[in-house]
Short mmCIF file of C-alpha atoms in Angstrom, two decimals:
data_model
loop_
_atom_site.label_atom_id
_atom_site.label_comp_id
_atom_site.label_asym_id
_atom_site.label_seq_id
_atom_site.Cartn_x
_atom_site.Cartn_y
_atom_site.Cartn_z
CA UNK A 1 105.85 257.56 211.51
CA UNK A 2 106.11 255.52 208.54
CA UNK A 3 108.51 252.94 209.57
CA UNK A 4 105.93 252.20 212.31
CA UNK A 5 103.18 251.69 210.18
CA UNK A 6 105.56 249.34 207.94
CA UNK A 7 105.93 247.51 211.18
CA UNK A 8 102.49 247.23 212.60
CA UNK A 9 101.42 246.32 208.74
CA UNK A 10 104.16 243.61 208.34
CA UNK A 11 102.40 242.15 212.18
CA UNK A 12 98.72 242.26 211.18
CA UNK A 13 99.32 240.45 207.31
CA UNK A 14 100.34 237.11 208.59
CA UNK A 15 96.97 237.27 210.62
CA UNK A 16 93.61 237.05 209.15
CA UNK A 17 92.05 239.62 211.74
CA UNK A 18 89.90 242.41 210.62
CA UNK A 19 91.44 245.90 210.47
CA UNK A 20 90.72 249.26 210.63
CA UNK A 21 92.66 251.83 208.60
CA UNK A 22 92.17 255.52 209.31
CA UNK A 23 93.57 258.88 208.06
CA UNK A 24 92.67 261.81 206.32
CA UNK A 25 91.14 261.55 202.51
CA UNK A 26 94.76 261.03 200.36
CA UNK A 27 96.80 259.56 202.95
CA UNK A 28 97.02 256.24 201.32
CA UNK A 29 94.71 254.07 203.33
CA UNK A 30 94.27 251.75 200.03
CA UNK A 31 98.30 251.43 199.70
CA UNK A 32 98.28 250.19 203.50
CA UNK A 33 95.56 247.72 202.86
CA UNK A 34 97.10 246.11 199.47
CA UNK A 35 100.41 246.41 201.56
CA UNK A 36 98.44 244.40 204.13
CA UNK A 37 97.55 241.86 201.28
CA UNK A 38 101.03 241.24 199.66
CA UNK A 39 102.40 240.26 202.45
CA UNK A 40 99.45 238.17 203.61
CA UNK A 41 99.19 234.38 203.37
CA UNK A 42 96.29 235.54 200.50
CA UNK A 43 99.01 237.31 198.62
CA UNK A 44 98.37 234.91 195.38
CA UNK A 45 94.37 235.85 195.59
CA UNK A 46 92.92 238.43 193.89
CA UNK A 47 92.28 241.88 196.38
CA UNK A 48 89.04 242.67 196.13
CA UNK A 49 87.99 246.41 196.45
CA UNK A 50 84.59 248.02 197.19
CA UNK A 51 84.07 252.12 197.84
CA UNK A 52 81.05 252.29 200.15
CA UNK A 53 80.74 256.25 199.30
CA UNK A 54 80.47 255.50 195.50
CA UNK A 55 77.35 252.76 195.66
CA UNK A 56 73.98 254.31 195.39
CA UNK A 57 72.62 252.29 198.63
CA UNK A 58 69.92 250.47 196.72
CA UNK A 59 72.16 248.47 194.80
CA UNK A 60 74.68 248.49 197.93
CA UNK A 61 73.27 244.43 198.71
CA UNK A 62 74.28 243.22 195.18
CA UNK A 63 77.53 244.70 195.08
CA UNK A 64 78.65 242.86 198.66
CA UNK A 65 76.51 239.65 197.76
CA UNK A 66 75.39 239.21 194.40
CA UNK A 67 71.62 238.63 193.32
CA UNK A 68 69.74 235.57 191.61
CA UNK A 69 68.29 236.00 188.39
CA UNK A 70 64.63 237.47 188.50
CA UNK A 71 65.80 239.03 192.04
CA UNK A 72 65.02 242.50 190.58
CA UNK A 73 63.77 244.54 187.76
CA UNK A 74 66.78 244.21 185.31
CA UNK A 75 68.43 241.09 187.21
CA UNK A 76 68.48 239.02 183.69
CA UNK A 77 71.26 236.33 184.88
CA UNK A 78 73.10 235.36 188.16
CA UNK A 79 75.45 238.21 189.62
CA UNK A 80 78.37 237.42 192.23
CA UNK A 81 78.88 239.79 194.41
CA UNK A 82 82.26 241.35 195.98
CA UNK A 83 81.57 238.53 198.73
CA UNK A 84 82.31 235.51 196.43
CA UNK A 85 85.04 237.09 194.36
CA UNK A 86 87.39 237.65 197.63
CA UNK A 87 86.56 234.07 198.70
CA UNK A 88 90.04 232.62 200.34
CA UNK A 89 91.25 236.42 199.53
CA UNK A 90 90.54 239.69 200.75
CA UNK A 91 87.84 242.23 200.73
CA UNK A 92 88.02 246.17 200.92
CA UNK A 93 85.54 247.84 202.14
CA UNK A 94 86.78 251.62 201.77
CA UNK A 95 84.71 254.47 203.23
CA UNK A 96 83.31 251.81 205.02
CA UNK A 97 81.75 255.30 207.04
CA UNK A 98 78.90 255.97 204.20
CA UNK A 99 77.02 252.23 204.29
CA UNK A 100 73.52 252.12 205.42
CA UNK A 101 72.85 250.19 208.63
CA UNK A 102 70.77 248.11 206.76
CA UNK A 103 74.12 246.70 204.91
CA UNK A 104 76.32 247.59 208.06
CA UNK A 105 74.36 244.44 209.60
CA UNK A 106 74.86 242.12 206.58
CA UNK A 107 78.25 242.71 206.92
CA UNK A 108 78.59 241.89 210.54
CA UNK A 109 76.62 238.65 210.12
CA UNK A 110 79.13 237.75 207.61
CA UNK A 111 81.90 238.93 209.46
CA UNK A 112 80.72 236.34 212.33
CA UNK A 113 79.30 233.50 210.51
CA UNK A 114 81.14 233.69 207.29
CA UNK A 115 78.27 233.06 205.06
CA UNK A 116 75.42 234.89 202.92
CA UNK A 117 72.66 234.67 200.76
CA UNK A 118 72.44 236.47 197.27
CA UNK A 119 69.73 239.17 196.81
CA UNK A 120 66.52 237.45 195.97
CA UNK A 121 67.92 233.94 196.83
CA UNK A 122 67.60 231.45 199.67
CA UNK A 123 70.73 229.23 199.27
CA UNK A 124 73.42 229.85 202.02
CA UNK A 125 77.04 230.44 200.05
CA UNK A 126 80.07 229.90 202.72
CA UNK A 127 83.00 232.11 202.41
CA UNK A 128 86.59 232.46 203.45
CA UNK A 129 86.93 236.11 203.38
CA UNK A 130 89.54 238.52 205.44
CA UNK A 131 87.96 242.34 205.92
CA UNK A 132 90.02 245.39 205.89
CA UNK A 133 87.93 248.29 206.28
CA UNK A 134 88.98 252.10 205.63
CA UNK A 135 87.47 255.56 206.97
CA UNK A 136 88.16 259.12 207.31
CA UNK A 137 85.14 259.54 209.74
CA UNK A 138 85.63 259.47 212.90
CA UNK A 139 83.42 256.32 213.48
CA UNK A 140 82.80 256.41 217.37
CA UNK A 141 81.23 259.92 216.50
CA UNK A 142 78.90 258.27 214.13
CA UNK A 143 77.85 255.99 216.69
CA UNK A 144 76.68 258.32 218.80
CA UNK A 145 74.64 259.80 215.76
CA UNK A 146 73.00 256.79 215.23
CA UNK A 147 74.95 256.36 211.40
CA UNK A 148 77.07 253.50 212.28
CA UNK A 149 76.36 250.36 214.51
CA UNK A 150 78.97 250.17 217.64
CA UNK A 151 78.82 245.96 217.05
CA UNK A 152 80.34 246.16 213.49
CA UNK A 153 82.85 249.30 214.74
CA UNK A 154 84.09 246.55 217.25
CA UNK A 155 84.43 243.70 214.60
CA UNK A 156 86.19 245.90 212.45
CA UNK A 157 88.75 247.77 215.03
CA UNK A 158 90.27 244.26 216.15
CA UNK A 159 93.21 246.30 214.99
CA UNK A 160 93.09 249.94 214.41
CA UNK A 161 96.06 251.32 212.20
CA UNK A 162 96.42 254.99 211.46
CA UNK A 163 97.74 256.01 208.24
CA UNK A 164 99.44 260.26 209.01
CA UNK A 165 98.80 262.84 206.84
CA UNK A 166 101.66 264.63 205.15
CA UNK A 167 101.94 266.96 206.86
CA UNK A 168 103.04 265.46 209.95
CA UNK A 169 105.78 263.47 207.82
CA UNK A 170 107.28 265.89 205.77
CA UNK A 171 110.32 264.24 205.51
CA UNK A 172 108.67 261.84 203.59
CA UNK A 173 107.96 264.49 200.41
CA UNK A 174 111.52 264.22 199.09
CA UNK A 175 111.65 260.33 198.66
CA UNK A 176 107.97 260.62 197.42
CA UNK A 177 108.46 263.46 194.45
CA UNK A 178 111.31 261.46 193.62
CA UNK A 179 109.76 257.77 193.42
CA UNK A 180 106.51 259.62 191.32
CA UNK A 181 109.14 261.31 188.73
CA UNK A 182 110.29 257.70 188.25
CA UNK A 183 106.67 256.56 187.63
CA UNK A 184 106.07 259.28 185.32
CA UNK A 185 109.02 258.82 183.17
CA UNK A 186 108.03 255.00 182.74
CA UNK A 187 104.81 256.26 181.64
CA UNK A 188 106.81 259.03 178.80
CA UNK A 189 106.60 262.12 179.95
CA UNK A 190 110.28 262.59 180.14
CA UNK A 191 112.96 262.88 182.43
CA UNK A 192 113.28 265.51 184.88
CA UNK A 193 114.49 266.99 188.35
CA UNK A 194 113.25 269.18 190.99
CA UNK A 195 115.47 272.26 191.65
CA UNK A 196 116.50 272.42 195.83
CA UNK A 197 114.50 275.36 196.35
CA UNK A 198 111.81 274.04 194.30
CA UNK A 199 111.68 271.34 196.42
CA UNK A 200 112.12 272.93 199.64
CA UNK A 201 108.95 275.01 198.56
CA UNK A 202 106.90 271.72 198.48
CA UNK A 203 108.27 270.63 201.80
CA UNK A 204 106.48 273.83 203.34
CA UNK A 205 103.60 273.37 201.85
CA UNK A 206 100.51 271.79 204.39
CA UNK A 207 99.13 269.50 201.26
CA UNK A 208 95.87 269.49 202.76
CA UNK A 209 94.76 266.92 200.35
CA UNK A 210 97.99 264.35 201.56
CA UNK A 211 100.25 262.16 198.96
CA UNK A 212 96.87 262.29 196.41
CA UNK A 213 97.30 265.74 196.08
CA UNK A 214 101.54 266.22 196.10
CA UNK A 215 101.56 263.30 193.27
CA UNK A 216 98.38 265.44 191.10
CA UNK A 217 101.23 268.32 191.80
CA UNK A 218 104.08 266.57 190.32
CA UNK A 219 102.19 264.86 187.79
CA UNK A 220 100.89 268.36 186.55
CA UNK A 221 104.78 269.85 186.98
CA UNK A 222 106.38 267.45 184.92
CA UNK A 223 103.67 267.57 181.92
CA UNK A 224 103.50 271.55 181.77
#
């Protein structure tokens, strides 16, 4: 499973077409989107990251465009917004599941016409920017609730990559205990091993919460 989605991400980076990353929450849909950027032609520009879930949706517009000075109560000085810093880059839009329409249709202007204006301004800014877009909703459902707008599902799903949970690639858990124990011991918290049947007891477990939750495991292992 993970060889192909090495393959289909090696395809889509040399393009600059939208994409859609799903999976479960801990799967590692950010890894497959800064994958997607490092071997982009954008690989030298900085990734830009924005969690939809995390923005109270008030201040969802200024975070994705920016706002003009006196735009708002507190707005003391010109803001860019996570539209201008991925210009010629890239710009993740995680949980892109919990944005308001309101923003959801922002978005899809900019994803056709490549160009906003800031909150409280009325100067048109033109960007270069390449969307990769992450759920663990199962958007088509939300369409038919009314929460997400079937247009910007289409711009975004040019190509739809699906990141597996772990426990449909178990095989994976050995070579992934093994390349966190190296990342611990760079950070100091010693050398050390996993016993076989240690290991084999990880390998049956369903890790409901995917690779987030097997690397909290390990992490919590090696310290204690």
């Amino acid at each position: 499973a993970m060889v192909n989605l090495g393959q289909e991400l090696e395809l889509v980076a040399a393009t600059n077409t939208s994409v859609l990353i799903t999976g479960d929450s801990g799967t590692g849909k950010e890894l497959a989107a800064r994958t997607i950027q490092i071997l982009s032609p954008r690989r030298n520009k900085p990734f830009v990251r924005l969690n939809c879930a995390a923005i109270p949706r008030e201040l969802m517009e200024s975070e994705l465009f920016g706002h003009e000075r006196g735009a708002f109560t507190g707005a003391d000085k010109v803001k860019q917004g996570k539209f201008d810093q991925a210009d010629g880059s890239t710009l993740f839009l995680d949980e892109i599941g919990d944005m308001s329409l309101k923003s959801q249709a922002k978005v899809l202007r900019i994803l056709q016409e490549q160009k906003f204006e800031r909150v409280g301004g009325n100067r048109t800014i033109r960007v270069d920017v390449r969307i990769l877009a992450a759920t663990n909703k199962d958007l088509e459902l939300e369409i038919e609730n009314g929460n997400f707008r079937a247009d910007l599902f289409y711009r975004l799903n040019v190509v739809p990559i699906h990141v597996p949970s772990l426990q449909d690639r178990r095989e994976d858990i050995p070579a992934l205990v093994q390349d966190f124990l190296i990342q611990f011991r760079s950070k100091g918290l010693g050398k050390k091993q996993f016993a076989g049947d240690a290991l084999a007891m990880l390998m049956r477990h369903s890790w409901p919460g995917n690779v987030r939750e097997l690397r909290n495991m390990v992490e919590r292992l090696v310290i204690m």
